[in-house]
CSV table of C-alpha atoms in Angstrom, one decimal:
chain,number,residue,atom,x,y,z
A,1,UNK,CA,0.1,0.0,0.0
A,2,UNK,CA,1.5,3.3,-1.1
A,3,UNK,CA,2.1,5.9,1.5
A,4,UNK,CA,0.1,9.2,1.3
A,5,UNK,CA,2.1,12.2,0.3
A,6,UNK,CA,2.2,14.8,3.0
A,7,UNK,CA,1.3,18.4,1.8
A,8,UNK,CA,4.3,20.6,1.5
A,9,UNK,CA,4.1,23.6,3.8
A,10,UNK,CA,5.0,26.8,2.2
A,11,UNK,CA,7.4,29.0,4.1
A,12,UNK,CA,6.5,32.8,4.1
A,13,UNK,CA,9.4,34.8,3.1
A,14,UNK,CA,10.0,38.3,4.5
A,15,UNK,CA,8.7,39.6,1.3
A,16,UNK,CA,5.4,37.9,1.7
A,17,UNK,CA,5.1,39.1,5.3
A,18,UNK,CA,5.9,42.6,4.4
A,19,UNK,CA,3.3,42.7,1.8
A,20,UNK,CA,0.6,41.3,4.0
A,21,UNK,CA,1.5,43.8,6.6
A,22,UNK,CA,1.1,46.6,4.2
A,23,UNK,CA,-2.3,45.4,2.9
A,24,UNK,CA,-3.5,45.0,6.5
A,25,UNK,CA,-2.4,48.5,7.3
A,26,UNK,CA,-4.1,49.9,4.1
A,27,UNK,CA,-7.3,48.1,5.0
A,28,UNK,CA,-7.3,49.6,8.4
A,29,UNK,CA,-6.6,53.0,6.9
A,30,UNK,CA,-9.5,52.6,4.6
A,31,UNK,CA,-11.8,51.6,7.4
A,32,UNK,CA,-10.8,54.5,9.6
A,33,UNK,CA,-11.1,57.0,6.7
A,34,UNK,CA,-14.5,55.6,5.9
A,35,UNK,CA,-15.6,55.8,9.5
A,36,UNK,CA,-14.3,59.4,9.7
A,37,UNK,CA,-16.0,60.4,6.4
A,38,UNK,CA,-19.2,58.9,7.7
A,39,UNK,CA,-18.9,60.7,11.0
A,40,UNK,CA,-18.2,64.0,9.2
A,41,UNK,CA,-21.2,63.6,6.9
A,42,UNK,CA,-23.5,62.7,9.7
A,43,UNK,CA,-22.1,65.7,11.7
A,44,UNK,CA,-22.8,68.0,8.8
A,45,UNK,CA,-26.3,66.7,8.3
A,46,UNK,CA,-26.8,67.0,12.1
A,47,UNK,CA,-25.4,70.5,12.2
A,48,UNK,CA,-27.6,71.4,9.2
A,49,UNK,CA,-30.6,70.3,11.0
A,50,UNK,CA,-29.7,71.9,14.2
A,51,UNK,CA,-28.7,75.1,12.4
A,52,UNK,CA,-32.1,75.2,10.6
A,53,UNK,CA,-34.3,74.2,13.5
A,54,UNK,CA,-32.4,75.7,16.5
A,55,UNK,CA,-29.4,77.9,15.8
A,56,UNK,CA,-30.8,80.0,12.8
A,57,UNK,CA,-34.2,80.7,14.1
A,58,UNK,CA,-32.8,82.0,17.3
A,59,UNK,CA,-30.0,84.1,15.7
A,60,UNK,CA,-30.5,87.8,16.5
A,61,UNK,CA,-31.4,90.0,13.5
A,62,UNK,CA,-31.3,93.0,15.7
A,63,UNK,CA,-31.2,93.9,19.3
A,64,UNK,CA,-32.6,96.9,21.3
A,65,UNK,CA,-31.0,96.8,24.7
A,66,UNK,CA,-31.7,93.3,26.3
A,67,UNK,CA,-34.5,92.6,23.8
A,68,UNK,CA,-33.7,90.9,20.5
A,69,UNK,CA,-35.5,90.2,17.3
A,70,UNK,CA,-34.9,86.7,16.2
A,71,UNK,CA,-34.7,85.3,12.7
A,72,UNK,CA,-37.9,83.3,13.3
A,73,UNK,CA,-39.7,86.4,14.4
A,74,UNK,CA,-38.4,88.5,11.6
A,75,UNK,CA,-39.2,86.0,8.9
A,76,UNK,CA,-42.7,85.4,10.0
A,77,UNK,CA,-43.5,89.1,10.3
A,78,UNK,CA,-42.0,90.0,6.9
A,79,UNK,CA,-44.1,87.1,5.3
A,80,UNK,CA,-47.2,88.3,7.1
A,81,UNK,CA,-46.6,91.9,6.0
A,82,UNK,CA,-45.9,90.7,2.4
A,83,UNK,CA,-49.1,88.7,2.4
A,84,UNK,CA,-51.1,91.8,3.7
A,85,UNK,CA,-49.5,94.1,1.2
A,86,UNK,CA,-50.3,91.7,-1.6
A,87,UNK,CA,-53.9,91.4,-0.5
A,88,UNK,CA,-54.2,95.1,-0.6
A,89,UNK,CA,-52.8,95.2,-4.0
A,90,UNK,CA,-55.3,92.8,-5.2
A,91,UNK,CA,-58.1,94.8,-3.5
A,92,UNK,CA,-57.0,98.1,-5.1
A,93,UNK,CA,-56.8,96.4,-8.5
A,94,UNK,CA,-60.3,95.1,-8.0
A,95,UNK,CA,-61.5,98.5,-7.1
A,96,UNK,CA,-60.0,99.8,-10.3
A,97,UNK,CA,-61.7,97.1,-12.4
A,98,UNK,CA,-65.0,98.0,-10.7
A,99,UNK,CA,-64.9,101.8,-10.9
A,100,UNK,CA,-62.4,102.3,-13.8
A,101,UNK,CA,-61.6,106.1,-14.4
A,102,UNK,CA,-64.1,107.0,-11.6
A,103,UNK,CA,-62.0,105.1,-9.1
A,104,UNK,CA,-59.4,107.6,-8.4
A,105,UNK,CA,-55.8,106.3,-8.2
A,106,UNK,CA,-56.7,102.7,-7.3
A,107,UNK,CA,-54.5,101.3,-10.2
A,108,UNK,CA,-51.5,103.5,-9.2
A,109,UNK,CA,-51.9,102.4,-5.6
A,110,UNK,CA,-52.1,98.7,-6.7
A,111,UNK,CA,-48.9,99.2,-8.7
A,112,UNK,CA,-47.1,100.9,-5.9
A,113,UNK,CA,-47.9,98.1,-3.5
A,114,UNK,CA,-46.9,95.4,-5.9
A,115,UNK,CA,-43.6,97.1,-6.7
A,116,UNK,CA,-42.7,97.3,-3.0
A,117,UNK,CA,-42.8,93.4,-3.0
A,118,UNK,CA,-40.5,93.2,-6.0
A,119,UNK,CA,-37.9,94.8,-3.8
A,120,UNK,CA,-37.6,92.4,-0.9
A,121,UNK,CA,-34.5,93.9,0.7
A,122,UNK,CA,-36.1,97.4,1.0
A,123,UNK,CA,-39.3,95.9,2.2
A,124,UNK,CA,-37.5,93.8,4.8
A,125,UNK,CA,-35.7,96.8,6.1
A,126,UNK,CA,-38.8,98.7,6.6
A,127,UNK,CA,-40.3,95.8,8.5
A,128,UNK,CA,-37.1,95.5,10.6
A,129,UNK,CA,-37.2,99.2,11.4
A,130,UNK,CA,-40.8,98.9,12.4
A,131,UNK,CA,-40.0,96.0,14.7
A,132,UNK,CA,-37.2,97.9,16.2
A,133,UNK,CA,-39.6,100.8,16.9
A,134,UNK,CA,-42.1,98.4,18.5
A,135,UNK,CA,-39.5,97.3,20.9
A,136,UNK,CA,-38.7,100.9,21.8
A,137,UNK,CA,-42.5,101.5,22.2
A,138,UNK,CA,-43.0,98.5,24.5
A,139,UNK,CA,-40.0,99.6,26.6
A,140,UNK,CA,-41.1,103.1,27.0
A,141,UNK,CA,-44.7,102.1,27.6
A,142,UNK,CA,-43.4,99.9,30.6
A,143,UNK,CA,-41.4,102.8,31.9
A,144,UNK,CA,-44.5,105.0,31.9
A,145,UNK,CA,-46.6,102.3,33.5
A,146,UNK,CA,-48.8,102.1,30.3
A,147,UNK,CA,-50.3,98.6,29.9
A,148,UNK,CA,-52.9,96.8,27.7
A,149,UNK,CA,-55.3,94.3,29.2
A,150,UNK,CA,-56.1,91.0,27.7
A,151,UNK,CA,-59.7,92.1,27.6
A,152,UNK,CA,-58.7,95.0,25.4
A,153,UNK,CA,-56.8,92.8,23.1
A,154,UNK,CA,-59.7,90.4,22.9
A,155,UNK,CA,-62.1,93.2,22.0
A,156,UNK,CA,-59.6,94.5,19.4
A,157,UNK,CA,-59.4,91.1,17.8
A,158,UNK,CA,-63.1,90.8,17.6
A,159,UNK,CA,-63.3,94.3,16.0
A,160,UNK,CA,-60.6,93.3,13.6
A,161,UNK,CA,-62.7,90.3,12.4
A,162,UNK,CA,-65.9,92.4,12.4
A,163,UNK,CA,-67.4,90.5,15.3
A,164,UNK,CA,-69.7,92.6,17.5
A,165,UNK,CA,-71.5,90.3,20.0
A,166,UNK,CA,-73.7,93.2,21.4
A,167,UNK,CA,-74.6,94.6,17.8
A,168,UNK,CA,-72.6,96.4,15.1
A,169,UNK,CA,-71.8,100.1,16.1
A,170,UNK,CA,-73.1,102.2,13.2
A,171,UNK,CA,-71.6,105.7,13.2
A,172,UNK,CA,-73.9,108.6,12.3
A,173,UNK,CA,-72.1,111.9,11.5
A,174,UNK,CA,-73.2,114.9,13.4
A,175,UNK,CA,-72.9,118.4,12.0
A,176,UNK,CA,-70.0,120.5,13.1
A,177,UNK,CA,-71.0,123.9,14.6
A,178,UNK,CA,-68.8,126.7,13.1
A,179,UNK,CA,-68.8,130.0,15.0
A,180,UNK,CA,-70.1,133.1,13.3
A,181,UNK,CA,-67.1,135.4,12.6
A,182,UNK,CA,-67.1,139.0,13.7
A,183,UNK,CA,-65.0,141.6,12.1
A,184,UNK,CA,-63.0,144.5,13.6
A,185,UNK,CA,-63.3,148.1,12.3
A,186,UNK,CA,-59.8,147.7,10.9
A,187,UNK,CA,-60.8,144.6,8.9
A,188,UNK,CA,-64.0,146.3,7.6
A,189,UNK,CA,-61.9,149.4,6.6
A,190,UNK,CA,-59.5,147.1,4.7
A,191,UNK,CA,-61.7,145.0,2.6
A,192,UNK,CA,-65.3,144.9,1.4
A,193,UNK,CA,-66.9,141.6,2.6
A,194,UNK,CA,-69.0,139.9,0.0
A,195,UNK,CA,-68.7,136.4,1.6
A,196,UNK,CA,-67.3,134.9,4.7
A,197,UNK,CA,-63.6,133.9,4.2
A,198,UNK,CA,-62.9,130.2,5.2
A,199,UNK,CA,-59.9,128.4,6.3
A,200,UNK,CA,-60.3,125.4,4.3
A,201,UNK,CA,-57.6,123.7,2.4
A,202,UNK,CA,-59.6,124.2,-0.8
A,203,UNK,CA,-59.4,128.0,-0.4
A,204,UNK,CA,-55.6,127.7,-0.3
A,205,UNK,CA,-55.5,125.3,-3.2
A,206,UNK,CA,-57.3,127.9,-5.3
A,207,UNK,CA,-54.6,130.5,-4.6
A,208,UNK,CA,-51.9,129.7,-7.1
A,209,UNK,CA,-51.1,126.5,-5.2
A,210,UNK,CA,-49.1,128.7,-2.7
A,211,UNK,CA,-49.0,125.7,-0.3
A,212,UNK,CA,-46.3,123.7,1.3
A,213,UNK,CA,-46.4,120.2,2.7
A,214,UNK,CA,-46.2,120.1,6.6
A,215,UNK,CA,-42.9,119.4,8.0
A,216,UNK,CA,-43.6,115.7,8.3
A,217,UNK,CA,-46.2,114.0,6.1
A,218,UNK,CA,-48.3,111.4,7.7
A,219,UNK,CA,-50.2,108.7,5.8
A,220,UNK,CA,-53.8,107.9,6.7
A,221,UNK,CA,-52.2,104.4,7.6
A,222,UNK,CA,-50.1,106.0,10.3
A,223,UNK,CA,-53.2,107.9,11.6
A,224,UNK,CA,-54.8,104.5,12.6
A,225,UNK,CA,-52.6,101.6,12.4
A,226,UNK,CA,-54.9,99.3,14.4
A,227,UNK,CA,-57.7,100.1,12.0
A,228,UNK,CA,-55.5,99.0,9.0
A,229,UNK,CA,-54.6,95.8,10.7
A,230,UNK,CA,-58.3,95.2,11.3
A,231,UNK,CA,-59.1,95.9,7.7
A,232,UNK,CA,-56.4,93.6,6.4
A,233,UNK,CA,-57.4,90.8,8.6
A,234,UNK,CA,-61.0,91.2,7.7
A,235,UNK,CA,-60.2,91.0,4.1
A,236,UNK,CA,-58.3,87.7,4.6
A,237,UNK,CA,-61.3,86.3,6.5
A,238,UNK,CA,-63.8,87.8,4.0
A,239,UNK,CA,-65.5,89.7,6.8
A,240,UNK,CA,-66.8,93.3,6.0
A,241,UNK,CA,-65.6,95.9,8.6
A,242,UNK,CA,-67.7,99.0,9.0
A,243,UNK,CA,-65.4,102.0,8.5
A,244,UNK,CA,-65.0,104.6,11.2
A,245,UNK,CA,-65.5,108.2,10.0
A,246,UNK,CA,-63.1,111.0,11.2
A,247,UNK,CA,-65.8,113.2,12.6
A,248,UNK,CA,-67.3,112.5,16.1
A,249,UNK,CA,-70.1,110.1,15.5
A,250,UNK,CA,-73.2,109.1,17.4
A,251,UNK,CA,-73.0,105.4,17.8
A,252,UNK,CA,-76.1,103.2,17.5
A,253,UNK,CA,-76.2,99.5,17.7
A,254,UNK,CA,-77.8,97.3,15.1
A,255,UNK,CA,-78.2,93.5,15.0
A,256,UNK,CA,-75.5,91.5,13.5
A,257,UNK,CA,-75.7,88.0,11.9
A,258,UNK,CA,-72.1,87.3,12.7
A,259,UNK,CA,-72.1,84.6,15.3
A,260,UNK,CA,-69.6,83.2,17.8
A,261,UNK,CA,-69.3,80.0,15.8
A,262,UNK,CA,-68.5,82.0,12.6
A,263,UNK,CA,-66.0,84.0,14.5
A,264,UNK,CA,-64.3,80.8,15.9
A,265,UNK,CA,-64.2,79.4,12.3
A,266,UNK,CA,-62.6,82.6,11.0
A,267,UNK,CA,-59.9,82.3,13.7
A,268,UNK,CA,-59.2,78.7,12.5
A,269,UNK,CA,-59.1,79.8,8.9
A,270,UNK,CA,-56.7,82.6,9.7
A,271,UNK,CA,-54.3,80.1,11.4
A,272,UNK,CA,-54.6,77.8,8.4
A,273,UNK,CA,-53.9,80.5,5.8
A,274,UNK,CA,-50.9,81.9,7.6
A,275,UNK,CA,-49.5,78.6,8.8
A,276,UNK,CA,-46.9,78.4,5.8
A,277,UNK,CA,-45.4,81.7,7.2
A,278,UNK,CA,-45.2,80.5,10.8
A,279,UNK,CA,-47.7,83.1,11.7
A,280,UNK,CA,-50.9,82.6,13.8
A,281,UNK,CA,-53.5,84.4,15.8
A,282,UNK,CA,-51.2,84.7,18.8
A,283,UNK,CA,-48.7,86.7,16.8
A,284,UNK,CA,-51.7,88.8,15.5
A,285,UNK,CA,-52.6,89.5,19.1
A,286,UNK,CA,-49.0,90.7,19.7
A,287,UNK,CA,-49.3,93.1,16.8
A,288,UNK,CA,-52.6,94.4,18.1
A,289,UNK,CA,-51.1,94.8,21.5
A,290,UNK,CA,-48.3,96.9,20.3
A,291,UNK,CA,-50.8,99.0,18.3
A,292,UNK,CA,-52.9,99.7,21.5
A,293,UNK,CA,-49.7,100.5,23.4
A,294,UNK,CA,-48.8,102.8,20.6
A,295,UNK,CA,-52.1,104.6,20.8
A,296,UNK,CA,-51.9,105.1,24.5
A,297,UNK,CA,-48.3,106.2,24.3
A,298,UNK,CA,-49.1,108.8,21.5
A,299,UNK,CA,-51.6,110.3,23.9
A,300,UNK,CA,-49.1,110.3,26.7
A,301,UNK,CA,-46.2,111.9,24.6
A,302,UNK,CA,-48.5,114.5,22.9
A,303,UNK,CA,-50.6,115.5,25.9
A,304,UNK,CA,-49.1,119.0,25.8
A,305,UNK,CA,-49.6,119.4,22.2
A,306,UNK,CA,-51.6,122.7,21.6
A,307,UNK,CA,-55.2,122.2,20.4
A,308,UNK,CA,-55.3,125.7,18.9
A,309,UNK,CA,-53.3,127.3,16.1
A,310,UNK,CA,-52.6,130.9,14.9
A,311,UNK,CA,-54.2,131.8,11.6
A,312,UNK,CA,-53.9,134.8,9.2
A,313,UNK,CA,-56.5,136.2,6.9
A,314,UNK,CA,-54.5,137.9,4.0
A,315,UNK,CA,-54.7,139.0,0.4
A,316,UNK,CA,-51.9,139.2,-2.2
A,317,UNK,CA,-51.0,140.5,-5.6
A,318,UNK,CA,-48.6,138.1,-7.4
A,319,UNK,CA,-46.3,139.4,-10.2
A,320,UNK,CA,-43.5,138.0,-12.2
A,321,UNK,CA,-40.6,140.5,-11.4
A,322,UNK,CA,-39.5,142.6,-8.4
A,323,UNK,CA,-39.7,145.8,-10.6
A,324,UNK,CA,-43.4,145.2,-11.2
A,325,UNK,CA,-43.9,144.3,-7.5
A,326,UNK,CA,-42.3,147.6,-6.5
A,327,UNK,CA,-44.5,149.5,-9.0
A,328,UNK,CA,-47.6,147.9,-7.4
A,329,UNK,CA,-46.4,148.9,-4.0
A,330,UNK,CA,-45.8,152.5,-5.0
A,331,UNK,CA,-49.4,152.7,-6.4
A,332,UNK,CA,-50.7,151.3,-3.2
A,333,UNK,CA,-48.8,153.9,-1.2
A,334,UNK,CA,-50.3,156.6,-3.5
A,335,UNK,CA,-53.8,155.4,-2.4
A,336,UNK,CA,-54.8,153.1,-5.3
A,337,UNK,CA,-57.4,150.4,-4.4
A,338,UNK,CA,-55.9,146.9,-3.7
A,339,UNK,CA,-58.8,145.1,-5.3
A,340,UNK,CA,-58.4,147.0,-8.6
A,341,UNK,CA,-54.6,146.6,-8.6
A,342,UNK,CA,-54.9,142.8,-8.0
A,343,UNK,CA,-57.4,142.6,-11.0
A,344,UNK,CA,-54.9,144.6,-13.1
A,345,UNK,CA,-51.5,143.1,-12.1
A,346,UNK,CA,-51.9,139.7,-10.3
A,347,UNK,CA,-51.0,136.6,-12.2
A,348,UNK,CA,-52.8,134.5,-9.7
A,349,UNK,CA,-56.0,133.9,-11.7
A,350,UNK,CA,-57.6,131.9,-9.0
A,351,UNK,CA,-58.3,135.1,-6.8
A,352,UNK,CA,-57.3,138.1,-8.8
A,353,UNK,CA,-61.0,139.0,-9.4
A,354,UNK,CA,-61.6,138.7,-5.6
A,355,UNK,CA,-58.9,141.2,-4.7
A,356,UNK,CA,-56.3,138.5,-4.2
A,357,UNK,CA,-58.2,137.3,-1.1
A,358,UNK,CA,-56.6,134.1,0.3
A,359,UNK,CA,-59.0,133.5,3.2
A,360,UNK,CA,-57.7,132.2,6.6
A,361,UNK,CA,-54.6,130.0,6.7
A,362,UNK,CA,-52.1,128.6,9.2
A,363,UNK,CA,-48.4,128.6,8.8
A,364,UNK,CA,-48.3,125.2,7.2
A,365,UNK,CA,-50.6,126.0,4.4
A,366,UNK,CA,-48.4,128.3,2.5
A,367,UNK,CA,-44.7,128.0,1.3
A,368,UNK,CA,-42.3,129.1,4.1
A,369,UNK,CA,-41.3,132.4,2.7
A,370,UNK,CA,-44.9,133.5,2.2
A,371,UNK,CA,-46.0,132.3,5.7
A,372,UNK,CA,-43.0,134.0,7.4
A,373,UNK,CA,-43.8,137.3,5.7
A,374,UNK,CA,-47.6,137.0,6.4
A,375,UNK,CA,-47.3,136.1,10.1
A,376,UNK,CA,-44.8,138.9,10.7
A,377,UNK,CA,-47.2,141.6,9.5
A,378,UNK,CA,-49.6,143.5,11.7
A,379,UNK,CA,-53.3,143.7,10.9
A,380,UNK,CA,-53.7,146.0,7.9
A,381,UNK,CA,-49.9,146.1,7.2
A,382,UNK,CA,-48.6,145.7,3.6
A,383,UNK,CA,-45.4,143.9,2.9
A,384,UNK,CA,-42.4,144.7,0.8
A,385,UNK,CA,-42.1,142.3,-2.2
A,386,UNK,CA,-41.8,138.7,-1.1
A,387,UNK,CA,-40.2,136.3,-3.4
A,388,UNK,CA,-41.2,132.6,-3.6
A,389,UNK,CA,-41.0,130.0,-6.4
A,390,UNK,CA,-44.3,131.5,-7.8
A,391,UNK,CA,-42.9,135.0,-8.2
A,392,UNK,CA,-43.1,138.2,-6.2
A,393,UNK,CA,-46.0,138.9,-3.8
A,394,UNK,CA,-47.3,142.0,-2.2
A,395,UNK,CA,-49.1,140.8,0.9
A,396,UNK,CA,-51.6,142.6,3.1
A,397,UNK,CA,-52.8,141.1,6.4
A,398,UNK,CA,-56.5,141.6,7.0
A,399,UNK,CA,-56.9,139.7,10.2
A,400,UNK,CA,-55.3,137.4,12.8
A,401,UNK,CA,-56.9,134.9,15.2
A,402,UNK,CA,-56.4,131.8,17.2
A,403,UNK,CA,-58.7,128.9,16.1
A,404,UNK,CA,-59.4,125.4,17.3
A,405,UNK,CA,-57.6,122.5,15.6
A,406,UNK,CA,-60.1,120.1,14.0
A,407,UNK,CA,-60.1,116.6,15.2
A,408,UNK,CA,-58.7,115.1,12.1
A,409,UNK,CA,-55.8,117.7,11.9
A,410,UNK,CA,-55.1,117.3,15.6
A,411,UNK,CA,-54.7,113.5,15.0
A,412,UNK,CA,-52.3,114.2,12.2
A,413,UNK,CA,-50.4,116.6,14.4
A,414,UNK,CA,-50.3,113.9,17.1
A,415,UNK,CA,-48.9,111.3,14.8
A,416,UNK,CA,-46.2,113.9,13.3
A,417,UNK,CA,-45.1,114.7,16.9
A,418,UNK,CA,-45.0,111.1,17.9
A,419,UNK,CA,-42.9,110.1,14.9
A,420,UNK,CA,-40.5,112.9,15.5
A,421,UNK,CA,-40.3,111.8,19.2
A,422,UNK,CA,-39.7,108.2,18.3
A,423,UNK,CA,-37.0,109.1,15.8
A,424,UNK,CA,-35.2,111.1,18.6
A,425,UNK,CA,-35.5,108.2,21.0
A,426,UNK,CA,-34.0,105.9,18.4
A,427,UNK,CA,-31.3,108.2,17.4
A,428,UNK,CA,-30.3,108.9,21.0
A,429,UNK,CA,-29.7,105.2,21.9
A,430,UNK,CA,-26.4,103.4,21.5
A,431,UNK,CA,-27.7,99.9,22.4
A,432,UNK,CA,-29.5,99.3,19.1
A,433,UNK,CA,-27.5,96.8,17.0
A,434,UNK,CA,-28.4,95.3,13.6
A,435,UNK,CA,-26.8,92.1,12.4
A,436,UNK,CA,-24.6,93.0,9.4
A,437,UNK,CA,-26.0,89.9,7.6
A,438,UNK,CA,-29.5,90.8,8.4
A,439,UNK,CA,-30.5,90.9,4.6
A,440,UNK,CA,-29.7,87.1,4.3
A,441,UNK,CA,-32.8,86.4,6.3
A,442,UNK,CA,-35.3,88.4,4.3
A,443,UNK,CA,-37.9,86.1,2.9
A,444,UNK,CA,-39.3,86.7,-0.6
A,445,UNK,CA,-42.5,84.8,-0.1
A,446,UNK,CA,-45.3,85.2,-0.9
A,447,UNK,CA,-44.2,86.5,-4.3
A,448,UNK,CA,-46.3,88.6,-6.6
A,449,UNK,CA,-47.7,86.4,-9.4
A,450,UNK,CA,-46.0,87.3,-12.7
A,451,UNK,CA,-49.3,87.3,-14.4
A,452,UNK,CA,-50.7,89.9,-12.0
A,453,UNK,CA,-47.6,92.1,-12.4
A,454,UNK,CA,-47.9,92.0,-16.2
A,455,UNK,CA,-51.6,92.8,-16.1
A,456,UNK,CA,-51.0,95.7,-13.6
A,457,UNK,CA,-48.4,97.4,-15.8
A,458,UNK,CA,-50.1,96.7,-19.2
A,459,UNK,CA,-53.0,98.7,-18.1
A,460,UNK,CA,-50.9,101.8,-17.4
A,461,UNK,CA,-49.3,101.8,-20.9
């Protein structure tokens, strides 16, 4: 029987051992590298999630003292504001379609609002400035002990949605009683009265447009910001809001079909509509709260604002050159009649046949040079030639008086004074910081539909 051959054992050489050692080392390196890369990828993914959900939303876009405006707050407020502005643009466009050329400037307003949304950085900065102002208002209100109760906010929210459980308040305008003017002997000697002069803006508009804009223009939106919020929310919820007239109304209550159930459903619809923007009814309540605080702070800041104003009743003769003005002045000094000289020389066709009568006006209703001259004259006094952008004026003051400021004008003066006060507060602080990269966080949604933009601007061509 043949013997089995034993397998021959191969002896590993140093060369083989070295190669195996290298291969094992390379394998270990590859495994380590793979693990490291995997960890890095997982880390980046985790960081991205953490950054988007935790770090970024809490990043400060701006700070006012110890208070800060986070990215989350900024983004949601900008998107809410964009949605409201877009809705307003749609509304004005609809008004234009309904009323056409009889609808005033509805189309221009719709275009202006839509254009604002096509400039997201500018729009975002306006919103950021508003949010900074709101923090200043909240801080100042707290210092002065000004508060807003939850009941006040609840009532304002109901009003915003047009919900009046006790009946809809229906304003009824009442007539404003104007005092009957009396005239001094000096005034009667200066001018022959054929009608009572008025201090209306229309009277000034008819005098060669010798009118200047007040120092600070205030929009109707600035006069009643809460009402604007209310109108915008109502439009979103398809609820009609009864407008509040400027004059002092007599309020009567009328039944309303708007029930508590409908109101609750409108709140749910609001939350649903604004959920994509991380905005809900609680944030709307915050906006309403700050508007109520602002109203109370306006009254506090402007409590010493005078409710009367100085007015002048004057007439003028407007000519093109200083030489003609001096000639008119010389004729007046010789005793010629002011009325006849106005009819003969004045280039102001709106009042030349009325002896250049401008009626009563305050210092903000005329260009500065004209007002300064008129208010410096004594009753009956005639000025030297006064140059304005319209030409050269010979002015005679017929009367002076102190009159009550009408409610609408006083409200505008309040807003002007408050805006100036708020600007001073902001400029005097050194603890307001804006993130240099704030514009990276400006959202561009909701966008203006391109078809809507095209239609808007095609109509103006």
